[in-house]
Amino acid sequence: MESKELLDVLPITSSEPELKRTLKFRDLVIFGLGFMAPVAAMSLFGIITLVSQGHSVLSYIIGFVAMLFTAYSFGKMVEAYPVAGSTYTYAQRALHPRIGFIAGWGMLLDYLLIPMLTFLISANFANALVPSIPIWIWVLIFALPITIVNIIGIEVAAKVNTILVLLMVMAVVAFVISAGHYIVTGDLSLIDFSAIYSQDSFSIGAIISGAAIVIVAYLGFDAITTLAEETDIGGNKIGWGIIFTCVIQTVFFVSVTYLAVILQGSYTSIENPDTAFFDVLNIIGGVILQTFVTSTIIASGVASAMASQSASSRLLLGMGRDGVIPKKFFGYIHPTFKTPVNNILLMSILGIIGAILMNMQLVSDLVAFGGLLGFSFVNVCVINHYYIKNKQRNFFKFLFVPLMGMAVCLYILWGLSTAGKIVGFTWMGIGLIYLLIRSYFSKEFKRFIRNKNEEIKTLVE
């Protein structure tokens, strides 16, 4: 059954206020870039280079190939169901309404904590530049304008995000030009194969470990699918937007990392992985370049927080609109702004509190836990929807690719810290208890499950 037929069976419109369809293809790509941040390779340079034993370029390439499997799966599912809700919607309609709730609950952990993490990173960098302003005030300085922009509407958010992404691209270009000039005018070589492969320190295990960190840096491309009801382009183009975003991001990552490895020399000379890239900047550009890049990293946190807050509010909207969480609050769309105002405000409050109180390492692991678990569900959705239900027996597209994507995600998830897995599975346990209570005591929820099951049976028939 084709996507158009699916949407005829599963209507997504009603007399209630709807999201405003104003975004173009370029807006979706810029949104995804803002979420992932083109300068992410700069802040991750030290740790990935150390973990991969100097093979960070190879780690990025392997990570990119691995993430493409899941990116493809997201593209196929948004073709089938081009509506807000992303992972939650796909699992609910392709697998089962209860599984959809669990998938959405897991992905919510990712979307909920990314604003916290980006608020915290930006506040720490800003505090380093202006120590007289405490971190908690910096958190408020970043969070309040972001919330206002997201409430006003997706058009304004898209324009602001475009400016921030352009700033990040300028920082990448500035570094590439400065680094290239320093290399060609000095004693180094711009074509240096040892920056990609070194026989003395090569280790498959080390490169895979580096790739695990790299994949965490790609988390966020899926957020493009949450804007499916705010664009006029079809699901197929949204899928291509996801892949295109990943390709562009990889070009930024590999270019920055390759040049930085040449400038750094041996990975054993890295003293502090957290500041390794700034040491590289000091070699080629001094204080001016360092200040510009630091300011840009702060801006990248703002762009990522804006995109993640927007995505999480749409995920809650999808769940609230279905009544799996209180519809009156979470399913509300402001009649003037055409945005899920309640969800945006909730995400802002939780992001501020978490950024002030939580530990950065734990937040990072929990972001990865939620994202990787959600990605695994989406890969299963492709198999069930296309290969099993609709009997499209393309082994490579609808079985091999999603199986590989799921295997990579689960492998990396299992390698997260013990604390991250404990808190992550505890979060999932809370969601399961909530689901059981609603399933047994809520007549509205029972009616929702029954109706969705009947719709799914209609699709199969």
GROMACS .gro file of C-alpha atoms in nm:
model
  461
    1MET     CA    1   0.000   0.000   0.000
    2GLU     CA    2   0.140   0.339  -0.101
    3SER     CA    3   0.194   0.637   0.130
    4LYS     CA    4  -0.105   0.825  -0.011
    5GLU     CA    5  -0.334   0.531   0.062
    6LEU     CA    6  -0.195   0.503   0.412
    7LEU     CA    7  -0.278   0.864   0.483
    8ASP     CA    8  -0.629   0.813   0.349
    9VAL     CA    9  -0.680   0.538   0.606
   10LEU     CA   10  -0.504   0.725   0.886
   11PRO     CA   11  -0.626   1.084   0.871
   12ILE     CA   12  -0.416   1.340   1.045
   13THR     CA   13  -0.630   1.649   1.001
   14SER     CA   14  -0.917   1.775   1.214
   15SER     CA   15  -1.109   2.088   1.303
   16GLU     CA   16  -0.849   2.170   1.569
   17PRO     CA   17  -0.566   2.419   1.501
   18GLU     CA   18  -0.293   2.271   1.281
   19LEU     CA   19   0.078   2.336   1.245
   20LYS     CA   20   0.169   2.590   0.977
   21ARG     CA   21   0.321   2.450   0.655
   22THR     CA   22   0.589   2.705   0.566
   23LEU     CA   23   0.923   2.520   0.564
   24LYS     CA   24   1.116   2.442   0.245
   25PHE     CA   25   1.376   2.173   0.174
   26ARG     CA   26   1.663   2.407   0.264
   27ASP     CA   27   1.495   2.492   0.595
   28LEU     CA   28   1.483   2.123   0.689
   29VAL     CA   29   1.851   2.076   0.602
   30ILE     CA   30   1.950   2.388   0.799
   31PHE     CA   31   1.735   2.269   1.091
   32GLY     CA   32   1.921   1.937   1.094
   33LEU     CA   33   2.260   2.108   1.068
   34GLY     CA   34   2.167   2.338   1.354
   35PHE     CA   35   2.072   2.038   1.568
   36MET     CA   36   2.398   1.850   1.502
   37ALA     CA   37   2.622   2.162   1.476
   38PRO     CA   38   2.893   2.184   1.205
   39VAL     CA   39   3.151   2.279   1.473
   40ALA     CA   40   3.087   1.966   1.681
   41ALA     CA   41   3.408   1.807   1.549
   42MET     CA   42   3.605   2.088   1.715
   43SER     CA   43   3.486   2.020   2.068
   44LEU     CA   44   3.513   1.641   2.017
   45PHE     CA   45   3.855   1.647   1.849
   46GLY     CA   46   4.068   1.568   2.152
   47ILE     CA   47   3.868   1.279   2.296
   48ILE     CA   48   3.804   1.108   1.960
   49THR     CA   49   4.168   1.141   1.852
   50LEU     CA   50   4.286   0.991   2.180
   51VAL     CA   51   4.035   0.706   2.185
   52SER     CA   52   4.100   0.617   1.818
   53GLN     CA   53   4.478   0.641   1.872
   54GLY     CA   54   4.517   0.910   1.608
   55HIS     CA   55   4.267   0.763   1.360
   56SER     CA   56   3.981   1.007   1.419
   57VAL     CA   57   3.929   1.059   1.045
   58LEU     CA   58   3.867   0.688   0.995
   59SER     CA   59   3.636   0.689   1.299
   60TYR     CA   60   3.427   0.964   1.140
   61ILE     CA   61   3.406   0.780   0.809
   62ILE     CA   62   3.302   0.452   0.976
   63GLY     CA   63   3.056   0.635   1.199
   64PHE     CA   64   2.903   0.808   0.899
   65VAL     CA   65   2.857   0.482   0.707
   66ALA     CA   66   2.703   0.318   1.014
   67MET     CA   67   2.462   0.608   1.072
   68LEU     CA   68   2.353   0.609   0.708
   69PHE     CA   69   2.166   0.281   0.768
   70THR     CA   70   1.942   0.443   1.028
   71ALA     CA   71   1.915   0.768   0.830
   72TYR     CA   72   1.783   0.564   0.537
   73SER     CA   73   1.529   0.394   0.765
   74PHE     CA   74   1.401   0.731   0.887
   75GLY     CA   75   1.368   0.841   0.526
   76LYS     CA   76   1.155   0.538   0.438
   77MET     CA   77   0.928   0.581   0.741
   78VAL     CA   78   0.865   0.951   0.680
   79GLU     CA   79   0.758   0.853   0.328
   80ALA     CA   80   0.498   0.622   0.478
   81TYR     CA   81   0.386   0.855   0.758
   82PRO     CA   82   0.468   1.223   0.689
   83VAL     CA   83   0.327   1.352   1.020
   84ALA     CA   84   0.466   1.507   1.341
   85GLY     CA   85   0.575   1.262   1.608
   86SER     CA   86   0.866   1.090   1.432
   87THR     CA   87   0.975   0.772   1.615
   88TYR     CA   88   0.657   0.759   1.823
   89THR     CA   89   0.431   0.781   1.517
   90TYR     CA   90   0.626   0.523   1.317
   91ALA     CA   91   0.631   0.261   1.594
   92GLN     CA   92   0.268   0.323   1.684
   93ARG     CA   93   0.142   0.276   1.330
   94ALA     CA   94   0.392   0.026   1.191
   95LEU     CA   95   0.418  -0.198   1.500
   96HIS     CA   96   0.157  -0.144   1.776
   97PRO     CA   97   0.016   0.156   1.966
   98ARG     CA   98   0.170   0.037   2.295
   99ILE     CA   99   0.509  -0.015   2.131
  100GLY     CA  100   0.473   0.332   1.982
  101PHE     CA  101   0.436   0.477   2.329
  102ILE     CA  102   0.747   0.295   2.456
  103ALA     CA  103   0.949   0.409   2.152
  104GLY     CA  104   0.831   0.766   2.196
  105TRP     CA  105   0.903   0.756   2.568
  106GLY     CA  106   1.260   0.643   2.499
  107MET     CA  107   1.314   0.905   2.229
  108LEU     CA  108   1.171   1.169   2.461
  109LEU     CA  109   1.473   1.113   2.686
  110ASP     CA  110   1.696   1.215   2.395
  111TYR     CA  111   1.495   1.522   2.297
  112LEU     CA  112   1.433   1.624   2.659
  113LEU     CA  113   1.800   1.624   2.757
  114ILE     CA  114   1.962   1.774   2.446
  115PRO     CA  115   1.845   2.127   2.542
  116MET     CA  116   1.989   2.068   2.891
  117LEU     CA  117   2.321   1.956   2.744
  118THR     CA  118   2.346   2.242   2.496
  119PHE     CA  119   2.244   2.502   2.755
  120LEU     CA  120   2.516   2.364   2.983
  121ILE     CA  121   2.789   2.355   2.715
  122SER     CA  122   2.712   2.708   2.593
  123ALA     CA  123   2.692   2.842   2.949
  124ASN     CA  124   3.030   2.690   3.040
  125PHE     CA  125   3.203   2.836   2.734
  126ALA     CA  126   3.039   3.174   2.793
  127ASN     CA  127   3.146   3.164   3.158
  128ALA     CA  128   3.503   3.097   3.045
  129LEU     CA  129   3.490   3.412   2.833
  130VAL     CA  130   3.312   3.622   3.098
  131PRO     CA  131   3.378   3.461   3.441
  132SER     CA  132   3.202   3.744   3.627
  133ILE     CA  133   2.863   3.610   3.511
  134PRO     CA  134   2.774   3.281   3.684
  135ILE     CA  135   2.677   2.974   3.481
  136TRP     CA  136   2.312   2.971   3.597
  137ILE     CA  137   2.261   3.324   3.466
  138TRP     CA  138   2.416   3.227   3.133
  139VAL     CA  139   2.170   2.935   3.117
  140LEU     CA  140   1.880   3.180   3.153
  141ILE     CA  141   2.035   3.418   2.899
  142PHE     CA  142   2.037   3.137   2.641
  143ALA     CA  143   1.712   2.960   2.735
  144LEU     CA  144   1.465   3.250   2.748
  145PRO     CA  145   1.521   3.395   2.397
  146ILE     CA  146   1.523   3.043   2.247
  147THR     CA  147   1.187   2.969   2.408
  148ILE     CA  148   1.035   3.295   2.286
  149VAL     CA  149   1.154   3.237   1.928
  150ASN     CA  150   1.012   2.882   1.924
  151ILE     CA  151   0.679   3.003   2.061
  152ILE     CA  152   0.644   3.284   1.806
  153GLY     CA  153   0.660   3.032   1.525
  154ILE     CA  154   0.865   2.794   1.315
  155GLU     CA  155   0.926   3.061   1.047
  156VAL     CA  156   1.108   3.288   1.294
  157ALA     CA  157   1.293   2.990   1.442
  158ALA     CA  158   1.403   2.882   1.094
  159LYS     CA  159   1.540   3.230   1.014
  160VAL     CA  160   1.732   3.253   1.343
  161ASN     CA  161   1.861   2.899   1.295
  162THR     CA  162   1.981   2.989   0.945
  163ILE     CA  163   2.189   3.277   1.083
  164LEU     CA  164   2.343   3.055   1.353
  165VAL     CA  165   2.423   2.776   1.105
  166LEU     CA  166   2.588   3.028   0.871
  167LEU     CA  167   2.800   3.149   1.163
  168MET     CA  168   2.910   2.792   1.234
  169VAL     CA  169   2.993   2.732   0.868
  170MET     CA  170   3.200   3.053   0.871
  171ALA     CA  171   3.395   2.921   1.171
  172VAL     CA  172   3.465   2.593   0.990
  173VAL     CA  173   3.573   2.777   0.673
  174ALA     CA  174   3.790   3.016   0.876
  175PHE     CA  175   3.966   2.724   1.041
  176VAL     CA  176   4.011   2.530   0.714
  177ILE     CA  177   4.162   2.834   0.538
  178SER     CA  178   4.387   2.926   0.832
  179ALA     CA  179   4.500   2.568   0.884
  180GLY     CA  180   4.558   2.511   0.512
  181HIS     CA  181   4.762   2.832   0.483
  182TYR     CA  182   4.971   2.743   0.790
  183ILE     CA  183   5.040   2.393   0.656
  184VAL     CA  184   5.137   2.488   0.299
  185THR     CA  185   5.358   2.780   0.409
  186GLY     CA  186   5.529   2.577   0.680
  187ASP     CA  187   5.713   2.248   0.704
  188LEU     CA  188   5.398   2.032   0.696
  189SER     CA  189   5.229   1.865   0.400
  190LEU     CA  190   4.865   1.921   0.307
  191ILE     CA  191   4.847   1.567   0.169
  192ASP     CA  192   4.946   1.351   0.465
  193PHE     CA  193   4.826   0.990   0.457
  194SER     CA  194   4.949   0.937   0.813
  195ALA     CA  195   4.670   1.172   0.931
  196ILE     CA  196   4.429   0.900   0.816
  197TYR     CA  197   4.624   0.579   0.878
  198SER     CA  198   4.930   0.504   1.086
  199GLN     CA  199   5.057   0.146   1.096
  200ASP     CA  200   5.228   0.198   1.432
  201SER     CA  201   4.910   0.288   1.623
  202PHE     CA  202   4.641   0.125   1.409
  203SER     CA  203   4.382  -0.073   1.605
  204ILE     CA  204   4.037  -0.181   1.484
  205GLY     CA  205   3.908  -0.177   1.841
  206ALA     CA  206   4.032   0.178   1.899
  207ILE     CA  207   3.880   0.303   1.572
  208ILE     CA  208   3.543   0.142   1.654
  209SER     CA  209   3.554   0.302   2.000
  210GLY     CA  210   3.615   0.637   1.834
  211ALA     CA  211   3.329   0.569   1.592
  212ALA     CA  212   3.097   0.511   1.890
  213ILE     CA  213   3.164   0.867   2.008
  214VAL     CA  214   3.127   0.994   1.652
  215ILE     CA  215   2.780   0.842   1.619
  216VAL     CA  216   2.668   1.027   1.931
  217ALA     CA  217   2.768   1.347   1.746
  218TYR     CA  218   2.525   1.255   1.467
  219LEU     CA  219   2.227   1.230   1.704
  220GLY     CA  220   1.973   1.486   1.593
  221PHE     CA  221   1.938   1.427   1.218
  222ASP     CA  222   1.613   1.243   1.293
  223ALA     CA  223   1.458   1.563   1.430
  224ILE     CA  224   1.394   1.671   1.070
  225THR     CA  225   1.107   1.421   1.058
  226THR     CA  226   0.927   1.596   1.346
  227LEU     CA  227   0.863   1.891   1.111
  228ALA     CA  228   0.681   1.681   0.851
  229GLU     CA  229   0.353   1.870   0.913
  230GLU     CA  230   0.523   2.209   0.874
  231THR     CA  231   0.651   2.164   0.519
  232ASP     CA  232   0.482   2.128   0.180
  233ILE     CA  233   0.743   1.889   0.039
  234GLY     CA  234   0.672   1.516   0.020
  235GLY     CA  235   0.798   1.242   0.247
  236ASN     CA  236   1.050   1.124  -0.013
  237LYS     CA  237   1.220   1.466  -0.017
  238ILE     CA  238   1.222   1.479   0.362
  239GLY     CA  239   1.407   1.146   0.357
  240TRP     CA  240   1.661   1.286   0.113
  241GLY     CA  241   1.692   1.591   0.337
  242ILE     CA  242   1.798   1.365   0.624
  243ILE     CA  243   2.068   1.192   0.418
  244PHE     CA  244   2.184   1.520   0.261
  245THR     CA  245   2.222   1.673   0.607
  246CYS     CA  246   2.436   1.380   0.723
  247VAL     CA  247   2.657   1.408   0.414
  248ILE     CA  248   2.716   1.782   0.462
  249GLN     CA  249   2.790   1.732   0.829
  250THR     CA  250   3.040   1.458   0.751
  251VAL     CA  251   3.226   1.688   0.508
  252PHE     CA  252   3.260   1.943   0.789
  253PHE     CA  253   3.365   1.680   1.044
  254VAL     CA  254   3.626   1.512   0.824
  255SER     CA  255   3.775   1.838   0.690
  256VAL     CA  256   3.822   1.988   1.037
  257THR     CA  257   3.952   1.666   1.189
  258TYR     CA  258   4.197   1.586   0.907
  259LEU     CA  259   4.364   1.927   0.924
  260ALA     CA  260   4.366   1.928   1.304
  261VAL     CA  261   4.538   1.586   1.312
  262ILE     CA  262   4.811   1.716   1.078
  263LEU     CA  263   4.866   2.020   1.301
  264GLN     CA  264   4.851   1.820   1.624
  265GLY     CA  265   5.099   1.558   1.514
  266SER     CA  266   5.110   1.249   1.734
  267TYR     CA  267   4.796   1.183   1.940
  268THR     CA  268   5.024   1.106   2.235
  269SER     CA  269   5.113   1.476   2.257
  270ILE     CA  270   4.755   1.567   2.356
  271GLU     CA  271   4.769   1.680   2.718
  272ASN     CA  272   4.405   1.766   2.780
  273PRO     CA  273   4.148   1.622   2.535
  274ASP     CA  274   3.888   1.882   2.637
  275THR     CA  275   4.110   2.169   2.521
  276ALA     CA  276   4.309   1.994   2.248
  277PHE     CA  277   4.143   2.181   1.963
  278PHE     CA  278   4.207   2.516   2.125
  279ASP     CA  279   4.576   2.425   2.141
  280VAL     CA  280   4.556   2.361   1.766
  281LEU     CA  281   4.389   2.700   1.717
  282ASN     CA  282   4.665   2.867   1.914
  283ILE     CA  283   4.922   2.721   1.675
  284ILE     CA  284   4.765   2.869   1.364
  285GLY     CA  285   4.565   3.174   1.467
  286GLY     CA  286   4.625   3.287   1.822
  287VAL     CA  287   4.374   3.464   2.045
  288ILE     CA  288   4.155   3.609   1.769
  289LEU     CA  289   4.077   3.273   1.609
  290GLN     CA  290   4.036   3.110   1.951
  291THR     CA  291   3.783   3.373   2.059
  292PHE     CA  292   3.589   3.351   1.733
  293VAL     CA  293   3.565   2.972   1.746
  294THR     CA  294   3.472   2.973   2.115
  295SER     CA  295   3.194   3.223   2.042
  296THR     CA  296   3.078   3.004   1.755
  297ILE     CA  297   3.067   2.694   1.974
  298ILE     CA  298   2.845   2.893   2.210
  299ALA     CA  299   2.624   2.982   1.912
  300SER     CA  300   2.615   2.618   1.808
  301GLY     CA  301   2.470   2.534   2.148
  302VAL     CA  302   2.199   2.793   2.094
  303ALA     CA  303   2.113   2.651   1.749
  304SER     CA  304   2.108   2.294   1.878
  305ALA     CA  305   1.895   2.387   2.180
  306MET     CA  306   1.649   2.573   1.957
  307ALA     CA  307   1.616   2.277   1.720
  308SER     CA  308   1.590   2.015   1.997
  309GLN     CA  309   1.334   2.216   2.192
  310SER     CA  310   1.126   2.247   1.875
  311ALA     CA  311   1.160   1.874   1.798
  312SER     CA  312   1.072   1.759   2.151
  313SER     CA  313   0.763   1.979   2.159
  314ARG     CA  314   0.642   1.818   1.833
  315LEU     CA  315   0.705   1.468   1.969
  316LEU     CA  316   0.495   1.551   2.277
  317LEU     CA  317   0.232   1.701   2.046
  318GLY     CA  318   0.202   1.373   1.856
  319MET     CA  319   0.166   1.174   2.177
  320GLY     CA  320  -0.074   1.425   2.331
  321ARG     CA  321  -0.289   1.447   2.018
  322ASP     CA  322  -0.339   1.070   2.040
  323GLY     CA  323  -0.427   1.090   2.410
  324VAL     CA  324  -0.147   0.860   2.533
  325ILE     CA  325  -0.043   1.154   2.752
  326PRO     CA  326  -0.293   1.422   2.867
  327LYS     CA  327  -0.433   1.566   2.543
  328LYS     CA  328  -0.563   1.894   2.685
  329PHE     CA  329  -0.211   2.004   2.780
  330PHE     CA  330   0.023   1.827   2.536
  331GLY     CA  331  -0.206   1.833   2.231
  332TYR     CA  332  -0.269   2.207   2.248
  333ILE     CA  333  -0.168   2.428   1.953
  334HIS     CA  334  -0.181   2.804   2.002
  335PRO     CA  335  -0.447   2.947   1.765
  336THR     CA  336  -0.236   3.251   1.671
  337PHE     CA  337   0.123   3.125   1.668
  338LYS     CA  338   0.029   2.775   1.543
  339THR     CA  339   0.289   2.620   1.775
  340PRO     CA  340   0.260   2.373   2.069
  341VAL     CA  341   0.316   2.645   2.330
  342ASN     CA  342   0.260   2.429   2.640
  343ASN     CA  343   0.516   2.174   2.527
  344ILE     CA  344   0.773   2.441   2.441
  345LEU     CA  345   0.739   2.603   2.783
  346LEU     CA  346   0.766   2.265   2.958
  347MET     CA  347   1.080   2.174   2.763
  348SER     CA  348   1.230   2.514   2.847
  349ILE     CA  349   1.166   2.482   3.222
  350LEU     CA  350   1.302   2.128   3.238
  351GLY     CA  351   1.604   2.227   3.026
  352ILE     CA  352   1.691   2.517   3.257
  353ILE     CA  353   1.658   2.308   3.574
  354GLY     CA  354   1.858   2.019   3.428
  355ALA     CA  355   2.135   2.244   3.293
  356ILE     CA  356   2.184   2.393   3.638
  357LEU     CA  357   2.163   2.072   3.843
  358MET     CA  358   2.277   1.775   3.630
  359ASN     CA  359   2.621   1.634   3.544
  360MET     CA  360   2.734   1.678   3.182
  361GLN     CA  361   2.871   1.325   3.141
  362LEU     CA  362   2.549   1.163   3.265
  363VAL     CA  363   2.335   1.389   3.046
  364SER     CA  364   2.548   1.295   2.743
  365ASP     CA  365   2.503   0.923   2.807
  366LEU     CA  366   2.129   0.960   2.859
  367VAL     CA  367   2.096   1.157   2.535
  368ALA     CA  368   2.273   0.874   2.355
  369PHE     CA  369   2.061   0.609   2.533
  370GLY     CA  370   1.731   0.764   2.429
  371GLY     CA  371   1.842   0.834   2.074
  372LEU     CA  372   1.993   0.492   2.006
  373LEU     CA  373   1.693   0.310   2.153
  374GLY     CA  374   1.457   0.516   1.940
  375PHE     CA  375   1.670   0.456   1.630
  376SER     CA  376   1.651   0.080   1.692
  377PHE     CA  377   1.270   0.096   1.696
  378VAL     CA  378   1.264   0.288   1.367
  379ASN     CA  379   1.477   0.023   1.196
  380VAL     CA  380   1.235  -0.247   1.317
  381CYS     CA  381   0.947  -0.035   1.182
  382VAL     CA  382   1.094  -0.043   0.830
  383ILE     CA  383   1.117  -0.423   0.836
  384ASN     CA  384   0.764  -0.469   0.968
  385HIS     CA  385   0.598  -0.203   0.755
  386TYR     CA  386   0.762  -0.271   0.419
  387TYR     CA  387   0.905  -0.623   0.422
  388ILE     CA  388   0.640  -0.803   0.631
  389LYS     CA  389   0.310  -0.611   0.611
  390ASN     CA  390   0.332  -0.474   0.258
  391LYS     CA  391   0.533  -0.771   0.128
  392GLN     CA  392   0.789  -0.557  -0.054
  393ARG     CA  393   1.056  -0.825  -0.076
  394ASN     CA  394   1.356  -0.607  -0.146
  395PHE     CA  395   1.608  -0.782   0.077
  396PHE     CA  396   1.868  -0.505   0.075
  397LYS     CA  397   1.643  -0.199   0.124
  398PHE     CA  398   1.385  -0.336   0.364
  399LEU     CA  399   1.572  -0.607   0.557
  400PHE     CA  400   1.951  -0.583   0.538
  401VAL     CA  401   1.983  -0.203   0.579
  402PRO     CA  402   1.747  -0.173   0.881
  403LEU     CA  403   1.898  -0.482   1.045
  404MET     CA  404   2.244  -0.330   1.015
  405GLY     CA  405   2.116   0.000   1.151
  406MET     CA  406   1.956  -0.169   1.450
  407ALA     CA  407   2.265  -0.379   1.523
  408VAL     CA  408   2.494  -0.074   1.522
  409CYS     CA  409   2.260   0.123   1.751
  410LEU     CA  410   2.221  -0.158   2.005
  411TYR     CA  411   2.595  -0.231   2.005
  412ILE     CA  412   2.678   0.131   2.087
  413LEU     CA  413   2.395   0.155   2.342
  414TRP     CA  414   2.533  -0.144   2.530
  415GLY     CA  415   2.875   0.022   2.542
  416LEU     CA  416   2.747   0.329   2.730
  417SER     CA  417   2.848   0.388   3.092
  418THR     CA  418   2.687   0.180   3.366
  419ALA     CA  419   2.531   0.489   3.525
  420GLY     CA  420   2.384   0.594   3.192
  421LYS     CA  421   2.231   0.251   3.133
  422ILE     CA  422   2.090   0.234   3.488
  423VAL     CA  423   1.921   0.573   3.463
  424GLY     CA  424   1.812   0.503   3.103
  425PHE     CA  425   1.647   0.170   3.183
  426THR     CA  426   1.493   0.325   3.495
  427TRP     CA  427   1.336   0.590   3.273
  428MET     CA  428   1.201   0.317   3.045
  429GLY     CA  429   1.066   0.132   3.350
  430ILE     CA  430   0.875   0.442   3.458
  431GLY     CA  431   0.728   0.469   3.109
  432LEU     CA  432   0.625   0.102   3.115
  433ILE     CA  433   0.451   0.144   3.455
  434TYR     CA  434   0.269   0.452   3.325
  435LEU     CA  435   0.161   0.257   3.016
  436LEU     CA  436   0.028  -0.033   3.226
  437ILE     CA  437  -0.168   0.199   3.455
  438ARG     CA  438  -0.321   0.384   3.160
  439SER     CA  439  -0.397   0.058   2.981
  440TYR     CA  440  -0.594  -0.085   3.275
  441PHE     CA  441  -0.757   0.222   3.431
  442SER     CA  442  -0.814   0.473   3.149
  443LYS     CA  443  -1.122   0.419   2.931
  444GLU     CA  444  -0.999   0.687   2.691
  445PHE     CA  445  -0.666   0.510   2.648
  446LYS     CA  446  -0.835   0.172   2.597
  447ARG     CA  447  -1.055   0.328   2.329
  448PHE     CA  448  -0.747   0.479   2.161
  449ILE     CA  449  -0.567   0.141   2.155
  450ARG     CA  450  -0.876  -0.030   2.016
  451ASN     CA  451  -0.923   0.228   1.740
  452LYS     CA  452  -0.557   0.218   1.640
  453ASN     CA  453  -0.560  -0.161   1.627
  454GLU     CA  454  -0.863  -0.150   1.397
  455GLU     CA  455  -0.683   0.101   1.171
  456ILE     CA  456  -0.375  -0.121   1.156
  457LYS     CA  457  -0.589  -0.425   1.070
  458THR     CA  458  -0.749  -0.221   0.791
  459LEU     CA  459  -0.401  -0.144   0.654
  460VAL     CA  460  -0.303  -0.512   0.655
  461GLU     CA  461  -0.622  -0.610   0.477
   0.00000   0.00000   0.00000
